[in-house]
Amino acid sequence: MKWRKLGIVWNTDGQQAWSRSHAMCPTPFRINESTIRVYVTTLDLQGRGRGTYVDVDAMDPTKVIHVAQTPVLDIGEPGTFDDNGVVPLSVVRASSDAVYMYYAGFEICSRVRYRIFTGLAISHDGGATFTRHQRTPVLDRTDTELYFRCGPHVRKEGGKFRMWYVAGSDWLDLDGKSMPIYDIRYAESLDGIHWPEQGTTVLPITDEDEHGFGRPWMVTRSSAEQELYYSVRRKSFGAYRMGFARSSDGLNWHRADDSFGIDVSDAPFETEAVMYAAVIDVDGKEYCFYNGNGFGRDGFAVAERLA
């Protein structure tokens, strides 16, 4: 697999109090023939994320058309699961008049660093504005997925919703810092709202140097060929790098991380890390939106697939 990196697309100008830094987890969603809406998370001075969006030209995704001036999803009420930040991660057309946004909600804790669960917000204007479906998560804590049920990528296929997500119940002490341990799991729902309490592990941690996978993104090539993009966190160098796997059923994955083709480079924004791949097909052309160093500290970038 080969990609041509097109460079940074956008970063916040830091002029608004809710959007001082970063453009994390770019999530592309084609709103019409000419426009890709890229949902991102920007941070305030306390490091709390809010969802917003940037519209780019579908024929030239490096060209910014419009930037939202207000959050499409704000932080939750004090004491809720998302009161310390929200990160939109998957946007799905659920019906002719409803767009579902699945997002990670951050909650700061005292005896563990944080918990992250999955919320749902719904749009009835094509993805311009969203309202929370409920103030509690649609993927809440369970006995087997205690601290993390997050990072969702959702697709609607054959009358059901399919989700690949990150889950875990453990922490690791890494050079004096507590770090989360989580793998990638799979679940299904008939309505996209009610999900099982436990998913099936489809990408387990098998290398003792690894301790987490971030932000899965699934692409269907054919009924017998699927691809999974994700990020891998290792103890040896800390920062995320890209991962890649293939499957014939979306459940049994064969890793081929080295074949992905997007890695760190000499470009200043990606010298240490690349992460959070999100791939979209645009009339036969394929683009991968992603972040580099510092979880999108310098903005989000895009690459075009060549082969």
Coordinates of C-alpha atoms in Angstrom, one line a residue:
M1 CA 0.0 0.0 0.0
K2 CA 1.4 3.4 -1.0
W3 CA 0.2 6.9 0.1
R4 CA 1.2 10.4 -1.0
K5 CA 1.2 12.7 1.9
L6 CA -0.5 16.0 1.1
G7 CA 0.4 17.7 4.4
I8 CA -1.5 19.5 7.2
V9 CA -5.0 20.6 6.2
W10 CA -6.0 22.7 9.2
N11 CA -5.3 23.6 12.8
T12 CA -7.2 25.9 15.1
D13 CA -6.1 29.5 15.2
G14 CA -6.5 29.5 19.0
Q15 CA -8.7 32.7 19.0
Q16 CA -11.7 31.2 20.8
A17 CA -11.7 30.2 24.4
W18 CA -13.1 26.8 23.7
S19 CA -10.6 26.1 20.9
R20 CA -7.1 27.2 22.0
S21 CA -5.1 24.2 20.6
H22 CA -5.1 20.9 18.6
A23 CA -7.2 19.4 15.9
M24 CA -7.6 15.8 17.1
C25 CA -9.1 12.7 15.6
P26 CA -10.2 13.9 12.2
T27 CA -13.5 12.1 11.2
P28 CA -14.5 12.6 7.6
F29 CA -18.2 12.5 6.5
R30 CA -19.3 13.4 3.0
I31 CA -22.2 15.8 3.3
N32 CA -22.7 16.3 -0.4
E33 CA -21.0 15.7 -3.7
S34 CA -18.6 18.6 -3.4
T35 CA -17.9 18.6 0.4
I36 CA -16.2 16.5 3.0
R37 CA -17.1 17.6 6.5
V38 CA -14.2 16.7 8.9
Y39 CA -15.2 16.6 12.5
V40 CA -12.4 17.3 14.9
T41 CA -11.8 18.0 18.6
T42 CA -10.1 21.2 19.7
L43 CA -9.0 21.9 23.3
D44 CA -9.4 24.7 25.7
L45 CA -6.7 25.9 28.1
Q46 CA -7.7 23.2 30.6
G47 CA -7.2 20.5 28.0
R48 CA -11.0 19.8 27.6
G49 CA -12.1 18.8 24.1
R50 CA -15.1 20.0 22.2
G51 CA -16.3 18.7 18.8
T52 CA -16.3 21.0 15.9
Y53 CA -15.9 20.7 12.1
V54 CA -14.0 21.8 9.1
D55 CA -15.4 21.5 5.5
V56 CA -13.0 20.7 2.8
D57 CA -13.3 20.3 -1.0
A58 CA -14.1 16.7 -1.9
M59 CA -11.9 17.0 -5.0
D60 CA -9.0 18.6 -3.1
P61 CA -9.2 17.8 0.6
T62 CA -6.3 20.2 1.4
K63 CA -8.6 23.1 0.5
V64 CA -10.6 24.4 3.4
I65 CA -14.1 25.7 2.5
H66 CA -15.6 26.6 5.8
V67 CA -14.7 26.4 9.5
A68 CA -17.5 26.1 12.2
Q69 CA -17.4 29.0 14.7
T70 CA -19.1 27.2 17.5
P71 CA -18.8 23.6 18.9
V72 CA -21.2 21.0 17.5
L73 CA -20.9 19.2 20.7
D74 CA -19.9 20.8 24.0
I75 CA -18.6 19.2 27.2
G76 CA -21.2 17.5 29.4
E77 CA -22.8 18.8 32.6
P78 CA -20.7 18.6 35.8
G79 CA -20.6 15.0 37.1
T80 CA -21.5 13.4 33.8
F81 CA -19.3 10.9 32.0
D82 CA -18.2 13.6 29.4
D83 CA -17.8 16.6 31.6
N84 CA -14.0 16.8 30.9
G85 CA -14.1 16.5 27.1
V86 CA -15.8 15.0 24.1
V87 CA -14.1 13.5 21.0
P88 CA -16.4 12.8 17.9
L89 CA -15.1 9.5 16.3
S90 CA -17.8 8.1 14.0
V91 CA -20.6 9.8 12.1
V92 CA -23.2 7.6 10.4
R93 CA -26.4 8.2 8.4
A94 CA -28.8 6.3 10.6
S95 CA -31.9 7.1 8.5
S96 CA -33.1 9.6 5.9
D97 CA -33.5 12.3 8.5
A98 CA -31.0 11.3 11.2
V99 CA -27.2 11.4 11.5
Y100 CA -25.6 9.6 14.5
M101 CA -22.4 10.9 16.0
Y102 CA -20.6 8.5 18.4
Y103 CA -18.1 10.1 20.6
A104 CA -15.7 9.4 23.5
G105 CA -16.5 11.2 26.7
F106 CA -13.7 11.8 29.2
E107 CA -14.2 11.8 33.0
I108 CA -11.3 12.7 35.4
C109 CA -11.0 10.4 38.4
S110 CA -9.0 10.4 41.6
R111 CA -7.8 6.8 42.1
V112 CA -7.3 6.2 38.3
R113 CA -6.4 8.9 35.9
Y114 CA -9.6 8.9 33.9
R115 CA -12.4 6.8 32.4
I116 CA -13.6 7.0 28.8
F117 CA -17.1 5.8 27.6
T118 CA -19.1 6.3 24.4
G119 CA -21.9 8.7 24.0
L120 CA -24.4 9.3 21.1
A121 CA -25.5 12.6 19.7
I122 CA -28.1 13.0 16.9
S123 CA -28.4 15.5 14.1
H124 CA -31.6 16.2 12.1
D125 CA -30.1 18.8 9.8
G126 CA -27.6 16.7 7.9
G127 CA -24.7 17.0 10.4
A128 CA -24.6 20.7 11.1
T129 CA -25.8 20.5 14.7
F130 CA -26.1 17.7 17.2
T131 CA -28.1 17.0 20.4
R132 CA -27.2 14.4 22.9
H133 CA -29.5 11.3 22.8
Q134 CA -29.0 11.0 26.5
R135 CA -26.7 12.3 29.3
T136 CA -25.4 8.8 30.0
P137 CA -23.2 6.6 27.7
V138 CA -24.6 4.2 25.2
L139 CA -21.5 2.1 26.0
D140 CA -21.2 2.4 29.7
R141 CA -19.0 0.6 32.2
T142 CA -19.5 -3.1 32.7
D143 CA -17.8 -5.8 34.8
T144 CA -15.6 -6.9 31.9
E145 CA -15.1 -3.5 30.3
L146 CA -14.6 -1.4 33.4
Y147 CA -12.6 1.8 32.5
F148 CA -12.7 2.1 28.7
R149 CA -15.5 1.5 26.2
C150 CA -14.6 4.1 23.6
G151 CA -12.9 4.9 20.3
P152 CA -16.0 3.7 18.3
H153 CA -16.2 3.2 14.6
V154 CA -19.7 2.4 13.5
R155 CA -21.2 1.3 10.2
K156 CA -24.8 0.6 9.3
E157 CA -25.0 -2.5 7.2
G158 CA -27.9 -4.8 6.4
G159 CA -30.3 -3.3 8.8
K160 CA -28.0 -3.4 11.8
F161 CA -25.2 -1.3 13.3
R162 CA -21.7 -2.8 13.5
M163 CA -19.2 -1.3 15.9
W164 CA -15.4 -1.7 16.3
Y165 CA -14.3 -0.1 19.5
V166 CA -11.6 0.0 22.3
A167 CA -12.2 -1.6 25.7
G168 CA -10.2 -2.5 28.8
S169 CA -10.2 -2.8 32.6
D170 CA -6.5 -2.4 33.5
W171 CA -3.7 0.1 33.9
L172 CA 0.0 -0.3 33.5
D173 CA 2.8 1.5 35.4
L174 CA 5.2 2.8 32.8
D175 CA 8.2 4.7 34.1
G176 CA 6.2 6.0 37.0
K177 CA 3.2 7.0 34.9
S178 CA -0.1 5.1 34.9
M179 CA -1.1 4.1 31.3
P180 CA -4.2 2.4 30.1
I181 CA -4.4 -1.1 28.6
Y182 CA -7.0 -1.8 26.0
D183 CA -7.7 -3.9 22.9
I184 CA -10.2 -3.7 20.0
R185 CA -13.6 -5.4 20.3
Y186 CA -16.7 -5.8 18.2
A187 CA -20.4 -5.5 18.9
E188 CA -23.7 -5.2 17.0
S189 CA -27.0 -3.3 17.6
L190 CA -30.3 -3.3 15.8
D191 CA -31.0 0.4 16.5
G192 CA -27.5 1.9 17.1
I193 CA -28.5 2.9 20.6
H194 CA -28.8 -0.3 22.6
W195 CA -25.6 -2.4 22.7
P196 CA -24.5 -5.6 24.5
E197 CA -22.6 -5.3 27.7
Q198 CA -19.6 -7.1 26.3
G199 CA -18.0 -7.1 22.9
T200 CA -16.0 -9.8 21.1
T201 CA -12.3 -9.2 21.2
V202 CA -11.2 -9.1 17.6
L203 CA -7.7 -7.6 18.0
P204 CA -6.0 -8.6 21.2
I205 CA -2.7 -7.5 22.6
T206 CA -0.2 -10.2 21.7
D207 CA 3.1 -8.4 21.8
E208 CA 4.4 -7.7 25.3
D209 CA 5.7 -4.3 24.1
E210 CA 2.2 -3.2 23.2
H211 CA -0.3 -1.9 25.7
G212 CA -3.1 -0.3 23.7
F213 CA -4.8 0.2 20.3
G214 CA -6.4 3.5 19.4
R215 CA -9.3 4.6 17.1
P216 CA -10.2 1.6 14.9
W217 CA -11.6 2.5 11.4
M218 CA -13.0 -0.3 9.2
V219 CA -13.2 -0.2 5.3
T220 CA -15.0 -2.7 3.2
R221 CA -13.4 -3.5 -0.1
S222 CA -15.8 -6.4 -1.0
S223 CA -18.0 -8.9 0.8
A224 CA -14.8 -11.0 1.5
E225 CA -12.3 -8.2 2.0
Q226 CA -12.2 -5.7 4.8
E227 CA -9.4 -3.5 6.2
L228 CA -8.9 -2.2 9.7
Y229 CA -6.9 0.9 10.4
Y230 CA -5.9 1.6 14.0
S231 CA -3.1 3.1 16.1
V232 CA -0.7 1.1 18.3
R233 CA 0.9 2.3 21.5
R234 CA 4.1 0.6 22.6
K235 CA 6.0 0.7 25.9
S236 CA 9.3 1.1 24.0
F237 CA 8.5 4.5 22.5
G238 CA 5.3 5.6 24.0
A239 CA 3.8 7.5 21.1
Y240 CA 1.2 6.0 18.7
R241 CA 2.1 4.5 15.3
M242 CA -0.2 3.3 12.6
G243 CA -1.5 -0.3 12.5
F244 CA -3.3 -2.2 9.7
A245 CA -5.1 -5.6 9.4
R246 CA -7.1 -7.5 6.8
S247 CA -10.2 -9.7 7.3
S248 CA -12.7 -11.7 5.2
D249 CA -15.5 -11.2 7.8
G250 CA -14.7 -8.2 9.9
L251 CA -14.1 -10.4 12.9
N252 CA -11.0 -12.4 12.3
W253 CA -8.1 -10.0 11.5
H254 CA -4.6 -10.7 10.2
R255 CA -2.2 -7.9 11.1
A256 CA 0.0 -6.4 8.5
D257 CA 1.2 -3.2 10.3
D258 CA 4.3 -2.8 8.2
S259 CA 2.3 -2.7 4.9
F260 CA 0.2 0.3 5.8
G261 CA 2.6 2.9 4.4
I262 CA 2.0 5.9 6.6
D263 CA 4.7 6.4 9.2
V264 CA 6.7 9.1 10.9
S265 CA 8.8 11.4 8.7
D266 CA 11.1 14.4 8.8
A267 CA 8.0 16.7 8.5
P268 CA 7.9 18.7 11.8
F269 CA 4.4 17.7 12.7
E270 CA 5.0 13.9 12.5
T271 CA 8.6 13.3 13.6
E272 CA 7.5 11.2 16.7
A273 CA 4.0 9.9 16.0
V274 CA 1.3 9.2 13.5
M275 CA -2.1 8.2 14.6
Y276 CA -5.9 8.1 14.3
A277 CA -6.3 7.2 10.6
A278 CA -9.7 7.7 9.1
V279 CA -10.2 6.7 5.5
I280 CA -12.8 7.9 3.0
D281 CA -13.5 7.1 -0.6
V282 CA -14.3 10.0 -2.9
D283 CA -15.4 8.9 -6.3
G284 CA -12.7 6.3 -6.7
K285 CA -10.0 8.3 -4.9
E286 CA -9.1 7.4 -1.4
Y287 CA -7.9 9.8 1.3
C288 CA -6.6 9.1 4.8
F289 CA -7.0 11.9 7.4
Y290 CA -4.7 11.5 10.4
N291 CA -2.8 13.2 13.3
G292 CA 0.9 13.5 14.0
N293 CA 2.9 14.5 17.1
G294 CA 1.1 15.4 20.3
F295 CA -2.3 14.0 19.4
G296 CA -3.0 16.6 16.8
R297 CA -1.1 19.5 18.4
D298 CA -0.2 20.8 15.0
G299 CA -3.5 20.1 13.3
F300 CA -4.7 17.2 11.1
A301 CA -3.1 16.0 7.8
V302 CA -4.3 14.0 4.8
A303 CA -2.7 11.5 2.4
E304 CA -3.9 10.1 -0.9
R305 CA -3.7 6.4 -1.6
L306 CA -1.7 5.6 -4.7
A307 CA -1.9 1.8 -4.7

